[in-house]
Short mmCIF file of C-alpha atoms in Angstrom, two decimals:
data_model
loop_
_atom_site.label_atom_id
_atom_site.label_comp_id
_atom_site.label_asym_id
_atom_site.label_seq_id
_atom_site.Cartn_x
_atom_site.Cartn_y
_atom_site.Cartn_z
CA MET A 1 0.06 0.19 0.14
CA LYS A 2 1.31 3.85 -1.11
CA TYR A 3 -0.68 5.77 1.25
CA ASN A 4 -2.04 3.71 4.34
CA PRO A 5 -3.67 3.95 6.52
CA TYR A 6 -6.51 5.15 5.35
CA SER A 7 -9.63 6.12 7.48
CA VAL A 8 -12.89 7.39 6.06
CA SER A 9 -11.77 10.99 6.28
CA LYS A 10 -8.62 10.45 4.24
CA PHE A 11 -11.00 9.01 1.59
CA GLY A 12 -13.32 12.09 1.69
CA SER A 13 -10.41 13.90 1.19
CA PHE A 14 -9.67 12.45 -2.13
CA ASP A 15 -13.16 12.08 -3.30
CA SER A 16 -13.75 15.84 -2.47
CA CYS A 17 -10.74 17.17 -4.10
CA ASN A 18 -7.59 14.97 -5.53
CA LYS A 19 -5.41 17.73 -5.00
CA LYS A 20 -5.91 18.72 -1.61
CA PHE A 21 -5.15 15.11 -0.74
CA LYS A 22 -2.36 15.15 -2.72
CA LEU A 23 -0.65 18.40 -1.07
CA HIS A 24 -1.71 16.56 2.32
CA TYR A 25 -0.70 13.35 2.15
CA ILE A 26 1.57 12.36 0.02
CA ASP A 27 3.42 15.78 -0.46
CA LYS A 28 2.80 16.73 3.26
CA VAL A 29 2.61 20.35 2.38
CA LYS A 30 2.09 22.71 5.71
CA VAL A 31 0.56 25.78 5.86
CA ASP A 32 -1.15 27.65 8.62
CA SER A 33 -4.23 26.09 9.60
CA LYS A 34 -7.72 28.02 9.92
CA PRO A 35 -8.75 28.15 13.24
CA GLN A 36 -12.42 26.82 12.94
CA LEU A 37 -14.85 27.27 15.64
CA ALA A 38 -16.68 24.13 14.88
CA LEU A 39 -13.71 22.01 15.26
CA PHE A 40 -13.10 23.31 19.10
CA ARG A 41 -16.93 22.96 19.96
CA GLY A 42 -17.04 19.99 18.56
CA SER A 43 -13.80 18.60 20.52
CA TYR A 44 -14.95 20.01 23.92
CA ALA A 45 -18.42 18.49 23.11
CA HIS A 46 -17.00 14.79 22.73
CA GLU A 47 -15.00 15.03 25.83
CA CYS A 48 -17.56 16.47 27.97
CA LEU A 49 -20.04 13.18 27.23
CA GLU A 50 -16.97 11.08 27.18
CA HIS A 51 -16.85 12.33 30.88
CA SER A 52 -20.35 11.78 31.17
CA PHE A 53 -21.62 15.42 30.84
CA LYS A 54 -18.98 16.92 33.22
CA TYR A 55 -17.68 20.22 31.82
CA ASP A 56 -14.38 20.95 34.41
CA ILE A 57 -12.57 18.96 32.20
CA SER A 58 -9.33 20.16 30.90
CA PHE A 59 -10.06 22.31 27.55
CA LYS A 60 -8.29 25.45 27.48
CA THR A 61 -10.04 28.69 25.88
CA ASN A 62 -8.24 30.44 23.10
CA GLU A 63 -9.05 33.74 20.66
CA VAL A 64 -11.22 31.12 18.83
CA PHE A 65 -13.00 28.80 21.40
CA THR A 66 -13.45 31.78 24.12
CA GLU A 67 -15.00 31.11 27.59
CA GLU A 68 -18.34 32.30 26.30
CA GLU A 69 -18.37 29.21 23.79
CA LYS A 70 -17.45 27.14 25.87
CA GLN A 71 -20.80 28.15 27.82
CA LYS A 72 -22.88 27.94 24.95
CA VAL A 73 -21.76 24.02 24.38
CA GLN A 74 -22.78 23.57 28.01
CA VAL A 75 -25.88 25.11 27.21
CA ILE A 76 -26.18 22.75 24.13
CA LEU A 77 -25.35 19.63 26.34
CA GLU A 78 -27.60 19.99 28.45
CA ASN A 79 -30.57 20.26 26.74
CA PHE A 80 -29.34 17.28 24.78
CA ARG A 81 -29.35 15.70 28.07
CA ASN A 82 -32.66 16.52 29.15
CA SER A 83 -33.84 15.55 25.65
CA ALA A 84 -35.19 11.80 25.93
CA LEU A 85 -32.44 10.47 23.12
CA GLY A 86 -29.98 12.45 25.61
CA MET A 87 -31.04 10.48 28.72
CA LYS A 88 -30.98 7.46 26.79
CA ILE A 89 -27.46 8.11 25.50
CA GLU A 90 -26.30 9.01 29.11
CA LYS A 91 -27.50 5.79 30.09
CA LEU A 92 -25.40 4.18 27.89
CA ILE A 93 -22.51 6.42 28.61
CA ASN A 94 -22.67 4.81 32.40
CA HIS A 95 -23.60 1.43 31.44
CA PRO A 96 -20.80 -1.31 32.98
CA ASP A 97 -20.34 -2.57 29.84
CA SER A 98 -19.98 0.10 27.27
CA VAL A 99 -16.68 0.99 25.87
CA LYS A 100 -15.81 4.73 25.32
CA GLU A 101 -13.39 6.22 22.69
CA GLN A 102 -12.08 3.42 21.08
CA ASP A 103 -9.24 3.83 18.64
CA PHE A 104 -9.01 0.72 16.49
CA ALA A 105 -6.98 -0.24 13.14
CA PHE A 106 -6.48 -3.47 11.24
CA ASN A 107 -4.39 -4.55 8.16
CA ASN A 108 -5.31 -6.02 4.85
CA LYS A 109 -5.23 -9.83 6.12
CA LEU A 110 -8.05 -8.29 8.60
CA GLU A 111 -5.80 -8.83 11.43
CA LEU A 112 -6.33 -6.33 14.44
CA VAL A 113 -3.01 -3.83 14.88
CA GLY A 114 -2.23 -1.14 16.77
CA PHE A 115 -3.69 2.29 15.69
CA TRP A 116 -0.36 3.72 14.70
CA ASP A 117 1.20 0.36 13.29
CA LYS A 118 2.72 1.13 9.84
CA SER A 119 0.75 -1.97 8.81
CA ALA A 120 -2.51 -0.91 9.44
CA TRP A 121 -4.79 -0.35 6.19
CA LEU A 122 -8.24 0.85 7.87
CA ARG A 123 -7.98 2.77 10.66
CA GLY A 124 -10.73 5.20 13.02
CA SER A 125 -12.10 5.82 16.33
CA ALA A 126 -15.57 4.98 17.83
CA ASP A 127 -17.18 7.34 20.53
CA LEU A 128 -18.97 4.44 22.32
CA TYR A 129 -19.65 0.81 21.85
CA ASN A 130 -22.12 -1.94 23.75
CA ILE A 131 -21.86 -5.67 22.62
CA LYS A 132 -23.91 -6.88 25.76
CA LEU A 133 -26.85 -5.28 24.84
CA SER A 134 -29.98 -6.98 23.11
CA GLN A 135 -28.82 -5.30 19.78
CA PRO A 136 -25.20 -4.66 19.79
CA ILE A 137 -24.69 -1.05 19.34
CA ILE A 138 -21.72 1.45 18.17
CA ILE A 139 -22.24 5.27 18.73
CA ASP A 140 -20.78 8.15 17.03
CA TYR A 141 -21.67 12.12 18.36
CA LYS A 142 -22.10 14.88 15.55
CA THR A 143 -22.05 18.64 16.21
CA GLY A 144 -23.10 20.62 13.73
CA LYS A 145 -25.87 20.57 10.82
CA ASP A 146 -28.66 17.53 11.53
CA LYS A 147 -28.29 15.06 8.75
CA SER A 148 -30.20 12.46 10.32
CA ASN A 149 -32.48 12.51 7.18
CA ASP A 150 -29.67 12.53 4.81
CA GLU A 151 -30.10 9.37 3.36
CA ASP A 152 -26.38 8.79 2.21
CA PHE A 153 -24.83 10.20 5.50
CA GLY A 154 -22.50 8.37 7.76
CA TYR A 155 -23.07 4.88 5.16
CA GLU A 156 -19.35 4.17 4.82
CA GLN A 157 -18.21 5.54 8.53
CA GLY A 158 -20.62 3.10 10.00
CA MET A 159 -19.43 0.40 7.45
CA MET A 160 -15.91 0.77 9.00
CA TYR A 161 -17.09 0.50 12.27
CA ALA A 162 -19.04 -2.52 11.60
CA LEU A 163 -15.40 -4.49 10.16
CA TYR A 164 -13.64 -3.41 13.10
CA MET A 165 -16.55 -4.94 15.35
CA PHE A 166 -17.36 -8.34 13.03
CA ILE A 167 -13.09 -8.76 13.39
CA LYS A 168 -13.13 -8.02 17.13
CA PHE A 169 -15.91 -9.73 18.41
CA PRO A 170 -16.54 -12.70 15.93
CA GLU A 171 -19.53 -14.17 17.64
CA LEU A 172 -21.66 -11.06 16.78
CA THR A 173 -23.90 -11.45 13.95
CA ASN A 174 -24.54 -7.56 13.05
CA ILE A 175 -24.59 -4.73 14.42
CA LYS A 176 -26.42 -1.01 14.64
CA ALA A 177 -24.34 2.09 14.21
CA VAL A 178 -25.99 5.42 15.36
CA PHE A 179 -24.84 8.51 14.66
CA VAL A 180 -26.19 11.09 17.18
CA PHE A 181 -26.74 14.78 16.39
CA VAL A 182 -26.05 16.39 19.84
CA GLU A 183 -27.58 19.91 18.95
CA HIS A 184 -30.49 18.47 17.56
CA SER A 185 -31.33 15.54 19.77
CA THR A 186 -32.11 13.41 16.86
CA LYS A 187 -30.04 10.17 15.46
CA LYS A 188 -29.74 8.24 12.15
CA GLU A 189 -29.34 4.56 12.63
CA ILE A 190 -28.20 1.96 10.35
CA PHE A 191 -27.51 -1.67 10.86
CA TYR A 192 -24.76 -3.67 9.41
CA SER A 193 -25.10 -7.71 9.17
CA ARG A 194 -21.91 -10.29 9.29
CA GLU A 195 -23.41 -11.79 5.78
CA GLU A 196 -22.43 -8.58 4.27
CA PHE A 197 -18.80 -8.59 5.78
CA ASN A 198 -17.10 -9.26 2.21
CA SER A 199 -19.23 -6.34 0.42
CA TYR A 200 -18.10 -4.10 2.86
CA ILE A 201 -14.56 -5.46 2.03
CA LYS A 202 -14.68 -4.91 -1.25
CA LEU A 203 -16.15 -1.71 -1.47
CA PHE A 204 -12.80 -0.25 0.69
CA TYR A 205 -10.33 -2.43 -1.49
CA ASP A 206 -12.03 -0.65 -4.35
CA LYS A 207 -11.77 2.91 -2.89
CA THR A 208 -8.06 1.82 -1.98
CA LYS A 209 -7.35 0.36 -5.10
CA THR A 210 -8.62 3.79 -7.03
CA LEU A 211 -6.80 6.13 -4.76
CA GLU A 212 -3.62 4.24 -5.33
CA LYS A 213 -3.54 4.05 -9.06
CA THR A 214 -4.06 7.42 -9.29
CA ASP A 215 -1.60 9.23 -11.08
CA ILE A 216 -2.66 12.76 -12.01
CA PHE A 217 -4.26 14.57 -8.96
CA LYS A 218 -6.70 17.34 -10.00
CA GLU A 219 -8.44 20.14 -8.50
CA ASN A 220 -12.01 20.21 -7.76
CA VAL A 221 -13.55 23.73 -7.43
CA SER A 222 -16.14 23.32 -5.31
CA ALA A 223 -18.15 25.40 -2.08
CA LEU A 224 -15.38 23.42 -0.03
CA CYS A 225 -12.64 25.32 -1.67
CA ASN A 226 -13.43 28.14 1.30
CA TYR A 227 -12.61 25.71 4.27
CA CYS A 228 -9.57 24.30 2.37
CA ASP A 229 -6.41 25.07 4.14
CA TYR A 230 -4.70 25.35 0.66
CA ASN A 231 -7.12 27.73 -0.78
CA ASN A 232 -5.86 31.17 -1.65
CA THR A 233 -1.99 29.61 -1.15
CA GLU A 234 0.85 29.22 -3.80
CA PHE A 235 0.14 25.54 -3.55
CA CYS A 236 -3.27 25.90 -5.09
CA SER A 237 -2.69 26.69 -9.00
CA SER A 238 -5.40 28.52 -9.73
CA TYR A 239 -6.55 29.76 -6.24
CA ILE A 240 -7.70 33.07 -7.45
CA GLU A 241 -10.59 31.55 -9.91
CA ASN A 242 -11.08 28.37 -7.20
CA GLU A 243 -12.09 31.47 -4.58
CA GLU A 244 -14.39 33.69 -7.22
CA LYS A 245 -15.75 29.91 -8.31
CA SER A 246 -16.54 28.85 -5.10
CA ASN A 247 -18.12 32.24 -3.50
CA SER A 248 -20.16 31.94 -6.42
CA ILE A 249 -21.23 28.72 -5.58
CA MET A 250 -21.95 29.57 -2.06
CA LYS A 251 -24.30 32.06 -3.08
CA SER A 252 -25.94 29.99 -5.30
CA LYS A 253 -27.01 27.58 -2.50
CA ILE A 254 -28.32 30.23 -0.45
CA SER A 255 -32.27 30.17 -0.04
CA LEU A 256 -34.50 32.74 1.48
CA ASP A 257 -37.78 31.66 3.40
CA PHE A 258 -40.30 34.58 3.80
#
């Protein structure tokens, strides 16, 4: 393998823009990252949930993620905690058989390896799982937009979780992946079966094969350019054009409700 280990986000980077993938993962070009408030909010929310809705965890504020922003996230979490879904999640967090914040990796022989092992093919991190319930479950917390009704959302991420669980626990015949949208107290559930194990492996094998056979890494101009660290830098060969196009795309997506 040329660019392993792979993850859902790494495949996603290639799918959204081949050039960005090359700059980041192959050329390893370093640029100043744009501080994104959403990342800080998400990281803080995840840590609070990991610690059973405790807010006195060690999480530094800065010029982007201020104490005021920290308080806003706490309000969101408390609203979630008091919702019907939040109460169920809190019970799962405190369940004695629940495993929280589990990093995982496996190689192309489908053997579990260390997260940083050089032989790792696919890897990821699960926020919580529990196989002792009547329905084995693996959970991922999401902050930001509510995508619970997005038909395509989460399918590949849940599939990678399922592969890990089926490899780790040979007795499992199925697993339910649940994506919890904390800010909206909603969820999306996707079921995976061991019977489909080979088809899941084939999907990631095909994605790996396509990526590693790519010789020309082209730029893909889209609204996502506005969030790319390489946008408006010398490394994006047509960055001025990209910026103008991406801004135009963003404007075209705006809809007004009266």
